[in-house]
Amino acid sequence: MELFKYMEQYDYEQLLFVQDRQSGLKAIIAIHDTTLGPALGGTRMWTYDSEEAAIEDALRLAKGMTYKNAAAGLNLGGGKTVIIGDPRKDKNEEMFRAFGRYIQGLNGRYITAEDVGTTVADMDIIHEETDYVTGISPAFGSSGNPSPVTAFGVYRGMKAAAKEAFGTDSLEGKVIAVQGIGNVAFNLCKHLHEEGAQLIVTDINKESVQMAVEHFGASAVDPDEIYGVECDIYAPCALGATINDHTIPQLKAKVIAGAANNQLKETRHGDAIHEMGIVYAPDYVINAGGVINVADELYGYNQERALKKVETIYNNIERVIEIAKRDGIPTYVAADRMAEERIEKLKNSRSQFLMNGRHILNRRR
């Protein structure tokens, strides 16, 4: 892998390799873009097949956070950390404290948070060494469990997508197929049920399905059946890549709006559902409630303020649809364009400011 060539091609700012022999820490910190502000992105711990695979994951995830934070309207850039190791057996206090010291040494260029393989408890240990960490325990002024807030954001975004498809953002009477009933999806179902939607649910965990049936009067189907059910909205809330060659021919929904990451298996699948006339709410725009919530911790967490910001996911989905119509492109492309336009505007305004400053200095000379 030609790292500098790759970083130049996709305009990465920084890639750091950090290690601590005593604790076994081996981590890669990728900072993609800090035009809008410090890079915010979680720390993932995973047993990668190779160091190159870990590097690629860090770089890919960091760029994803740039777009997610920009599209959410946050004054934050994108970064990510991956720690190489088995989160079930390789963790120790020394590892996360050493990692916290490395983050502190970046002087605020990068702010971390919880991700796959790490926990709130891990963030608390990192917090012993640095203030540049979010998603810590509520005792330290954190926002706590982000699932309800993420679900609220998905609910708001779903309403905006429904407005485009049905002419109204009311979900009353709409049939919504929810794939996966984890913490976020359960809270989403609560909002949908309260508005009068009819729910069809599935999950490999039968207990989760039963809870949705009991609490929300949902109908249950087997996991393989969820794609082809008669519904208005399909809400993928489990694993990614559920919009693929196998599932697309089965879909009867007019809207796809859910909490899962990486919903499109390939970009061409985004093109396919666009051609079918399905309104797709791009995943990293609609599920940004969690990152908006933890970002508020940087100002001293205020739940009311955070929720008002999460409400704007509705406007963000509307803006994505507007750009898609303006440019004649699928919404997944429009989401990237929305993020890129925001970053470029700030870059251009800074360049103009610097040029004006040089012009004034030249005149004085």
Tab-separated table of C-alpha atoms in Angstrom, residues 5-342:
chain	number	residue	atom	x	y	z
A	5	LYS	CA	-0.133	8.308	-2.650
A	6	TYR	CA	-3.387	7.121	-1.060
A	7	MET	CA	-3.445	9.985	1.453
A	8	GLU	CA	-2.828	12.532	-1.284
A	9	GLN	CA	-5.522	11.053	-3.523
A	10	TYR	CA	-8.207	11.286	-0.822
A	11	ASP	CA	-6.727	14.361	0.910
A	12	TYR	CA	-5.921	12.886	4.333
A	13	GLU	CA	-4.088	15.144	6.753
A	14	GLN	CA	-2.393	12.761	9.173
A	15	LEU	CA	-1.805	9.100	9.929
A	16	LEU	CA	-0.214	8.111	13.229
A	17	PHE	CA	1.096	4.774	14.463
A	18	VAL	CA	1.335	4.523	18.242
A	19	GLN	CA	2.478	1.654	20.451
A	20	ASP	CA	3.169	0.859	24.067
A	21	ARG	CA	5.203	-2.309	24.523
A	22	GLN	CA	4.310	-2.846	28.184
A	23	SER	CA	0.523	-2.776	27.686
A	24	GLY	CA	0.481	-4.255	24.197
A	25	LEU	CA	-1.068	-1.165	22.627
A	26	LYS	CA	-0.843	-1.067	18.839
A	27	ALA	CA	-3.062	1.689	17.455
A	28	ILE	CA	-3.520	3.652	14.252
A	29	ILE	CA	-5.012	7.141	14.391
A	30	ALA	CA	-6.231	8.547	11.069
A	31	ILE	CA	-7.186	12.206	10.714
A	32	HIS	CA	-8.878	12.905	7.415
A	33	ASP	CA	-9.967	16.554	7.422
A	34	THR	CA	-10.103	19.303	10.064
A	35	THR	CA	-11.468	22.126	7.907
A	36	LEU	CA	-14.627	22.390	10.002
A	37	GLY	CA	-12.940	21.739	13.348
A	38	PRO	CA	-11.128	19.072	15.378
A	39	ALA	CA	-11.474	15.511	14.085
A	40	LEU	CA	-14.064	13.509	16.028
A	41	GLY	CA	-14.376	9.760	15.625
A	42	GLY	CA	-14.483	6.656	17.770
A	43	THR	CA	-11.887	4.080	18.737
A	44	ARG	CA	-12.469	0.614	17.291
A	45	MET	CA	-10.727	-2.494	18.672
A	46	TRP	CA	-10.607	-5.462	16.336
A	47	THR	CA	-8.589	-8.564	15.448
A	48	TYR	CA	-7.461	-7.544	11.977
A	49	ASP	CA	-6.012	-10.095	9.579
A	50	SER	CA	-3.052	-7.814	8.882
A	51	GLU	CA	-1.627	-4.419	9.739
A	52	GLU	CA	-2.515	-3.241	6.241
A	53	ALA	CA	-6.165	-4.201	6.830
A	54	ALA	CA	-6.135	-2.155	10.040
A	55	ILE	CA	-4.656	0.852	8.230
A	56	GLU	CA	-7.256	0.635	5.469
A	57	ASP	CA	-10.071	0.435	8.021
A	58	ALA	CA	-8.783	3.451	9.955
A	59	LEU	CA	-8.475	5.520	6.777
A	60	ARG	CA	-11.898	4.490	5.460
A	61	LEU	CA	-13.638	5.173	8.754
A	62	ALA	CA	-11.911	8.530	9.257
A	63	LYS	CA	-13.106	9.774	5.872
A	64	GLY	CA	-16.598	8.540	6.688
A	65	MET	CA	-16.595	10.637	9.860
A	66	THR	CA	-15.602	13.758	7.901
A	67	TYR	CA	-18.697	13.355	5.770
A	68	LYS	CA	-20.947	12.375	8.668
A	69	ASN	CA	-19.925	15.340	10.830
A	70	ALA	CA	-20.112	17.780	7.920
A	71	ALA	CA	-23.545	16.559	6.819
A	72	ALA	CA	-24.798	16.791	10.413
A	73	GLY	CA	-23.863	20.466	10.528
A	74	LEU	CA	-21.226	19.936	13.224
A	75	ASN	CA	-18.146	22.114	13.452
A	76	LEU	CA	-15.996	19.004	13.543
A	77	GLY	CA	-13.754	17.143	11.135
A	78	GLY	CA	-13.308	13.420	10.705
A	79	GLY	CA	-10.928	10.990	12.350
A	80	LYS	CA	-10.851	7.426	13.622
A	81	THR	CA	-8.665	5.091	15.653
A	82	VAL	CA	-8.284	1.345	15.363
A	83	ILE	CA	-6.575	-0.680	18.058
A	84	ILE	CA	-5.258	-4.029	16.887
A	85	GLY	CA	-6.280	-6.742	19.347
A	86	ASP	CA	-9.061	-8.942	20.648
A	87	PRO	CA	-11.426	-6.783	22.734
A	88	ARG	CA	-12.500	-9.853	24.708
A	89	LYS	CA	-9.051	-10.686	26.085
A	90	ASP	CA	-6.409	-8.093	25.183
A	91	LYS	CA	-7.752	-5.036	27.022
A	92	ASN	CA	-6.087	-3.621	30.119
A	93	GLU	CA	-6.013	-0.333	31.990
A	94	GLU	CA	-2.436	0.469	30.949
A	95	MET	CA	-3.376	0.167	27.273
A	96	PHE	CA	-6.133	2.764	27.389
A	97	ARG	CA	-4.170	5.107	29.646
A	98	ALA	CA	-1.239	4.973	27.237
A	99	PHE	CA	-3.618	5.623	24.366
A	100	GLY	CA	-5.108	8.569	26.277
A	101	ARG	CA	-1.650	10.106	26.619
A	102	TYR	CA	-1.124	9.875	22.859
A	103	ILE	CA	-4.469	11.615	22.267
A	104	GLN	CA	-3.515	14.331	24.754
A	105	GLY	CA	-0.304	14.850	22.809
A	106	LEU	CA	-2.346	15.828	19.741
A	107	ASN	CA	-3.553	18.908	21.646
A	108	GLY	CA	-7.174	18.645	20.555
A	109	ARG	CA	-6.705	17.847	16.849
A	110	TYR	CA	-8.446	14.523	17.488
A	111	ILE	CA	-11.275	13.678	19.890
A	112	THR	CA	-12.226	10.042	20.403
A	113	ALA	CA	-15.331	8.138	21.502
A	114	GLU	CA	-16.723	4.624	21.874
A	115	ASP	CA	-16.920	2.341	18.842
A	116	VAL	CA	-17.012	-1.370	17.975
A	117	GLY	CA	-14.999	-3.307	20.538
A	118	THR	CA	-14.741	-0.467	23.064
A	119	THR	CA	-17.035	0.588	25.892
A	120	VAL	CA	-17.955	3.489	28.127
A	121	ALA	CA	-15.670	1.978	30.777
A	122	ASP	CA	-12.768	2.095	28.297
A	123	MET	CA	-13.528	5.766	27.560
A	124	ASP	CA	-13.485	6.488	31.297
A	125	ILE	CA	-9.932	5.111	31.517
A	126	ILE	CA	-8.857	7.223	28.521
A	127	HIS	CA	-10.426	10.203	30.302
A	128	GLU	CA	-7.920	9.729	33.136
A	129	GLU	CA	-5.236	10.954	30.729
A	130	THR	CA	-7.057	13.370	28.410
A	131	ASP	CA	-10.118	15.587	28.127
A	132	TYR	CA	-10.323	14.882	24.382
A	133	VAL	CA	-12.757	11.991	24.742
A	134	THR	CA	-16.563	11.791	24.614
A	135	GLY	CA	-19.093	9.110	25.494
A	136	ILE	CA	-17.775	8.747	29.031
A	137	SER	CA	-19.903	7.894	32.068
A	138	PRO	CA	-22.685	10.330	33.003
A	139	ALA	CA	-20.908	10.873	36.334
A	140	PHE	CA	-18.259	12.794	34.381
A	141	GLY	CA	-20.828	14.946	32.581
A	142	SER	CA	-21.487	12.646	29.643
A	143	SER	CA	-24.746	12.130	27.796
A	144	GLY	CA	-25.015	8.446	28.702
A	145	ASN	CA	-26.556	5.823	26.418
A	146	PRO	CA	-26.788	7.352	22.913
A	147	SER	CA	-29.342	4.854	21.566
A	148	PRO	CA	-32.512	6.867	22.386
A	149	VAL	CA	-31.062	9.987	20.773
A	150	THR	CA	-29.901	8.109	17.679
A	151	ALA	CA	-33.390	6.619	17.372
A	152	PHE	CA	-34.994	10.058	17.647
A	153	GLY	CA	-32.810	11.305	14.809
A	154	VAL	CA	-33.733	8.343	12.604
A	155	TYR	CA	-37.397	8.988	13.374
A	156	ARG	CA	-37.066	12.640	12.327
A	157	GLY	CA	-35.199	11.718	9.141
A	158	MET	CA	-37.766	9.057	8.290
A	159	LYS	CA	-40.530	11.653	8.489
A	160	ALA	CA	-38.675	13.912	6.042
A	161	ALA	CA	-38.212	11.028	3.587
A	162	ALA	CA	-41.881	10.080	3.961
A	163	LYS	CA	-42.884	13.640	3.108
A	164	GLU	CA	-41.060	13.344	-0.223
A	165	ALA	CA	-42.601	9.968	-1.034
A	166	PHE	CA	-46.149	10.433	0.234
A	167	GLY	CA	-46.691	14.195	0.291
A	168	THR	CA	-46.991	14.254	4.088
A	169	ASP	CA	-44.575	13.529	6.909
A	170	SER	CA	-47.253	11.853	8.993
A	171	LEU	CA	-46.448	8.211	9.704
A	172	GLU	CA	-49.897	7.429	11.070
A	173	GLY	CA	-51.203	4.305	9.368
A	174	LYS	CA	-47.957	3.722	7.478
A	175	VAL	CA	-46.679	0.139	7.443
A	176	ILE	CA	-43.018	0.126	8.460
A	177	ALA	CA	-40.793	-2.967	8.246
A	178	VAL	CA	-38.023	-2.771	10.841
A	179	GLN	CA	-35.077	-5.112	10.392
A	180	GLY	CA	-33.209	-5.686	13.644
A	181	ILE	CA	-34.561	-4.803	17.079
A	182	GLY	CA	-31.506	-3.624	18.997
A	183	ASN	CA	-31.428	-0.677	21.396
A	184	VAL	CA	-31.730	1.962	18.680
A	185	ALA	CA	-34.460	0.139	16.750
A	186	PHE	CA	-36.523	-0.527	19.883
A	187	ASN	CA	-36.535	3.172	20.691
A	188	LEU	CA	-37.368	3.947	17.068
A	189	CYS	CA	-40.318	1.540	17.227
A	190	LYS	CA	-41.557	3.407	20.283
A	191	HIS	CA	-41.701	6.687	18.347
A	192	LEU	CA	-43.357	5.023	15.362
A	193	HIS	CA	-45.930	3.238	17.515
A	194	GLU	CA	-46.807	6.456	19.346
A	195	GLU	CA	-47.506	8.138	15.995
A	196	GLY	CA	-49.795	5.316	14.918
A	197	ALA	CA	-47.606	3.399	12.466
A	198	GLN	CA	-48.116	-0.321	11.894
A	199	LEU	CA	-44.915	-2.262	12.540
A	200	ILE	CA	-43.535	-5.432	11.003
A	201	VAL	CA	-40.358	-6.552	12.774
A	202	THR	CA	-37.654	-9.173	12.582
A	203	ASP	CA	-34.447	-10.089	14.388
A	204	ILE	CA	-32.357	-13.199	14.921
A	205	ASN	CA	-32.945	-12.588	18.642
A	206	LYS	CA	-36.442	-13.945	19.307
A	207	GLU	CA	-36.685	-12.191	22.685
A	208	SER	CA	-36.210	-8.788	21.043
A	209	VAL	CA	-38.923	-9.572	18.515
A	210	GLN	CA	-41.279	-10.684	21.267
A	211	MET	CA	-40.707	-7.428	23.169
A	212	ALA	CA	-41.635	-5.429	20.067
A	213	VAL	CA	-44.764	-7.542	19.587
A	214	GLU	CA	-45.817	-7.064	23.217
A	215	HIS	CA	-44.994	-3.357	23.543
A	216	PHE	CA	-45.990	-2.063	20.108
A	217	GLY	CA	-48.430	-4.608	18.687
A	218	ALA	CA	-45.935	-5.400	15.933
A	219	SER	CA	-46.248	-8.306	13.528
A	220	ALA	CA	-43.239	-10.628	13.405
A	221	VAL	CA	-41.688	-12.302	10.360
A	222	ASP	CA	-38.607	-14.446	9.823
A	223	PRO	CA	-35.387	-12.563	8.999
A	224	ASP	CA	-35.364	-13.642	5.334
A	225	GLU	CA	-38.960	-12.497	4.831
A	226	ILE	CA	-38.606	-8.850	5.884
A	227	TYR	CA	-37.444	-7.607	2.468
A	228	GLY	CA	-40.508	-8.734	0.570
A	229	VAL	CA	-43.293	-7.737	2.972
A	230	GLU	CA	-45.955	-5.289	1.828
A	231	CYS	CA	-44.931	-2.035	3.471
A	232	ASP	CA	-44.516	1.697	2.929
A	233	ILE	CA	-41.109	2.067	4.572
A	234	TYR	CA	-38.224	-0.357	5.006
A	235	ALA	CA	-36.049	0.481	8.028
A	236	PRO	CA	-32.731	-1.429	8.074
A	237	CYS	CA	-31.472	-1.255	11.657
A	238	ALA	CA	-29.102	-4.229	11.929
A	239	LEU	CA	-26.123	-5.208	9.793
A	240	GLY	CA	-25.024	-3.258	6.739
A	241	ALA	CA	-25.256	-4.212	3.055
A	242	THR	CA	-28.900	-5.322	3.231
A	243	ILE	CA	-29.630	-3.351	0.052
A	244	ASN	CA	-28.110	-5.693	-2.497
A	245	ASP	CA	-28.731	-7.780	-5.619
A	246	HIS	CA	-30.727	-10.349	-3.654
A	247	THR	CA	-32.989	-7.975	-1.705
A	248	ILE	CA	-33.682	-5.144	-4.160
A	249	PRO	CA	-36.013	-7.200	-6.419
A	250	GLN	CA	-38.077	-8.084	-3.330
A	251	LEU	CA	-38.544	-4.551	-1.997
A	252	LYS	CA	-42.060	-3.130	-2.080
A	253	ALA	CA	-41.355	-0.066	0.086
A	254	LYS	CA	-41.383	3.457	-1.334
A	255	VAL	CA	-38.932	4.683	1.342
A	256	ILE	CA	-35.755	3.245	2.835
A	257	ALA	CA	-34.845	4.924	6.114
A	258	GLY	CA	-33.093	3.165	8.971
A	259	ALA	CA	-30.322	3.242	11.559
A	260	ALA	CA	-27.878	0.704	10.084
A	261	ASN	CA	-24.477	1.763	8.771
A	262	ASN	CA	-23.320	1.029	5.195
A	263	GLN	CA	-26.782	0.010	4.029
A	264	LEU	CA	-25.815	-0.141	0.346
A	265	LYS	CA	-23.670	-3.176	-0.407
A	266	GLU	CA	-22.249	-1.325	-3.411
A	267	THR	CA	-22.832	2.165	-4.781
A	268	ARG	CA	-24.556	0.680	-7.824
A	269	HIS	CA	-27.306	-0.517	-5.486
A	270	GLY	CA	-27.976	3.110	-4.625
A	271	ASP	CA	-28.354	3.751	-8.340
A	272	ALA	CA	-30.749	0.807	-8.635
A	273	ILE	CA	-33.173	1.942	-5.933
A	274	HIS	CA	-33.014	5.493	-7.311
A	275	GLU	CA	-34.124	4.191	-10.710
A	276	MET	CA	-36.965	2.334	-8.980
A	277	GLY	CA	-38.230	5.612	-7.516
A	278	ILE	CA	-37.511	4.611	-3.913
A	279	VAL	CA	-36.686	7.537	-1.613
A	280	TYR	CA	-33.487	6.589	0.207
A	281	ALA	CA	-32.406	8.466	3.338
A	282	PRO	CA	-28.597	8.063	3.276
A	283	ASP	CA	-27.429	6.155	6.344
A	284	TYR	CA	-24.750	8.496	7.671
A	285	VAL	CA	-27.119	11.459	7.458
A	286	ILE	CA	-30.139	9.862	9.128
A	287	ASN	CA	-28.229	8.013	11.876
A	288	ALA	CA	-26.098	10.992	12.960
A	289	GLY	CA	-28.037	11.521	16.204
A	290	GLY	CA	-25.424	9.659	18.238
A	291	VAL	CA	-22.482	11.737	17.065
A	292	ILE	CA	-24.494	14.963	17.414
A	293	ASN	CA	-25.295	13.930	20.973
A	294	VAL	CA	-21.714	13.171	22.036
A	295	ALA	CA	-20.445	16.279	20.241
A	296	ASP	CA	-22.575	18.356	22.595
A	297	GLU	CA	-20.431	17.093	25.475
A	298	LEU	CA	-17.644	19.307	24.153
A	299	TYR	CA	-19.685	22.330	25.276
A	300	GLY	CA	-20.812	20.855	28.604
A	301	TYR	CA	-23.643	18.440	27.864
A	302	ASN	CA	-27.138	19.898	27.675
A	303	GLN	CA	-29.784	17.391	26.610
A	304	GLU	CA	-32.315	19.978	25.441
A	305	ARG	CA	-29.718	21.649	23.225
A	306	ALA	CA	-28.531	18.290	21.862
A	307	LEU	CA	-32.065	17.153	20.989
A	308	LYS	CA	-32.802	20.411	19.178
A	309	LYS	CA	-29.709	19.795	17.063
A	310	VAL	CA	-30.769	16.184	16.424
A	311	GLU	CA	-34.152	17.463	15.213
A	312	THR	CA	-32.336	19.135	12.306
A	313	ILE	CA	-31.728	15.697	10.771
A	314	TYR	CA	-35.190	16.284	9.281
A	315	ASN	CA	-33.837	19.386	7.499
A	316	ASN	CA	-30.666	17.562	6.478
A	317	ILE	CA	-32.641	14.823	4.731
A	318	GLU	CA	-34.752	17.498	3.029
A	319	ARG	CA	-31.552	19.193	1.848
A	320	VAL	CA	-30.172	15.909	0.481
A	321	ILE	CA	-33.374	15.360	-1.496
A	322	GLU	CA	-33.222	18.936	-2.766
A	323	ILE	CA	-29.638	18.459	-4.026
A	324	ALA	CA	-30.571	15.121	-5.616
A	325	LYS	CA	-33.349	16.848	-7.567
A	326	ARG	CA	-31.180	19.850	-8.411
A	327	ASP	CA	-28.359	17.777	-9.844
A	328	GLY	CA	-30.333	14.772	-11.086
A	329	ILE	CA	-28.424	12.316	-8.900
A	330	PRO	CA	-29.269	9.570	-6.370
A	331	THR	CA	-29.574	10.674	-2.756
A	332	TYR	CA	-26.492	8.712	-1.653
A	333	VAL	CA	-24.420	10.873	-4.026
A	334	ALA	CA	-26.299	14.012	-2.956
A	335	ALA	CA	-25.373	13.357	0.699
A	336	ASP	CA	-21.674	13.348	-0.198
A	337	ARG	CA	-22.155	16.487	-2.261
A	338	MET	CA	-23.876	18.268	0.632
A	339	ALA	CA	-20.962	17.472	2.943
A	340	GLU	CA	-18.358	18.427	0.327
A	341	GLU	CA	-20.070	21.725	-0.481
A	342	ARG	CA	-20.031	22.726	3.184
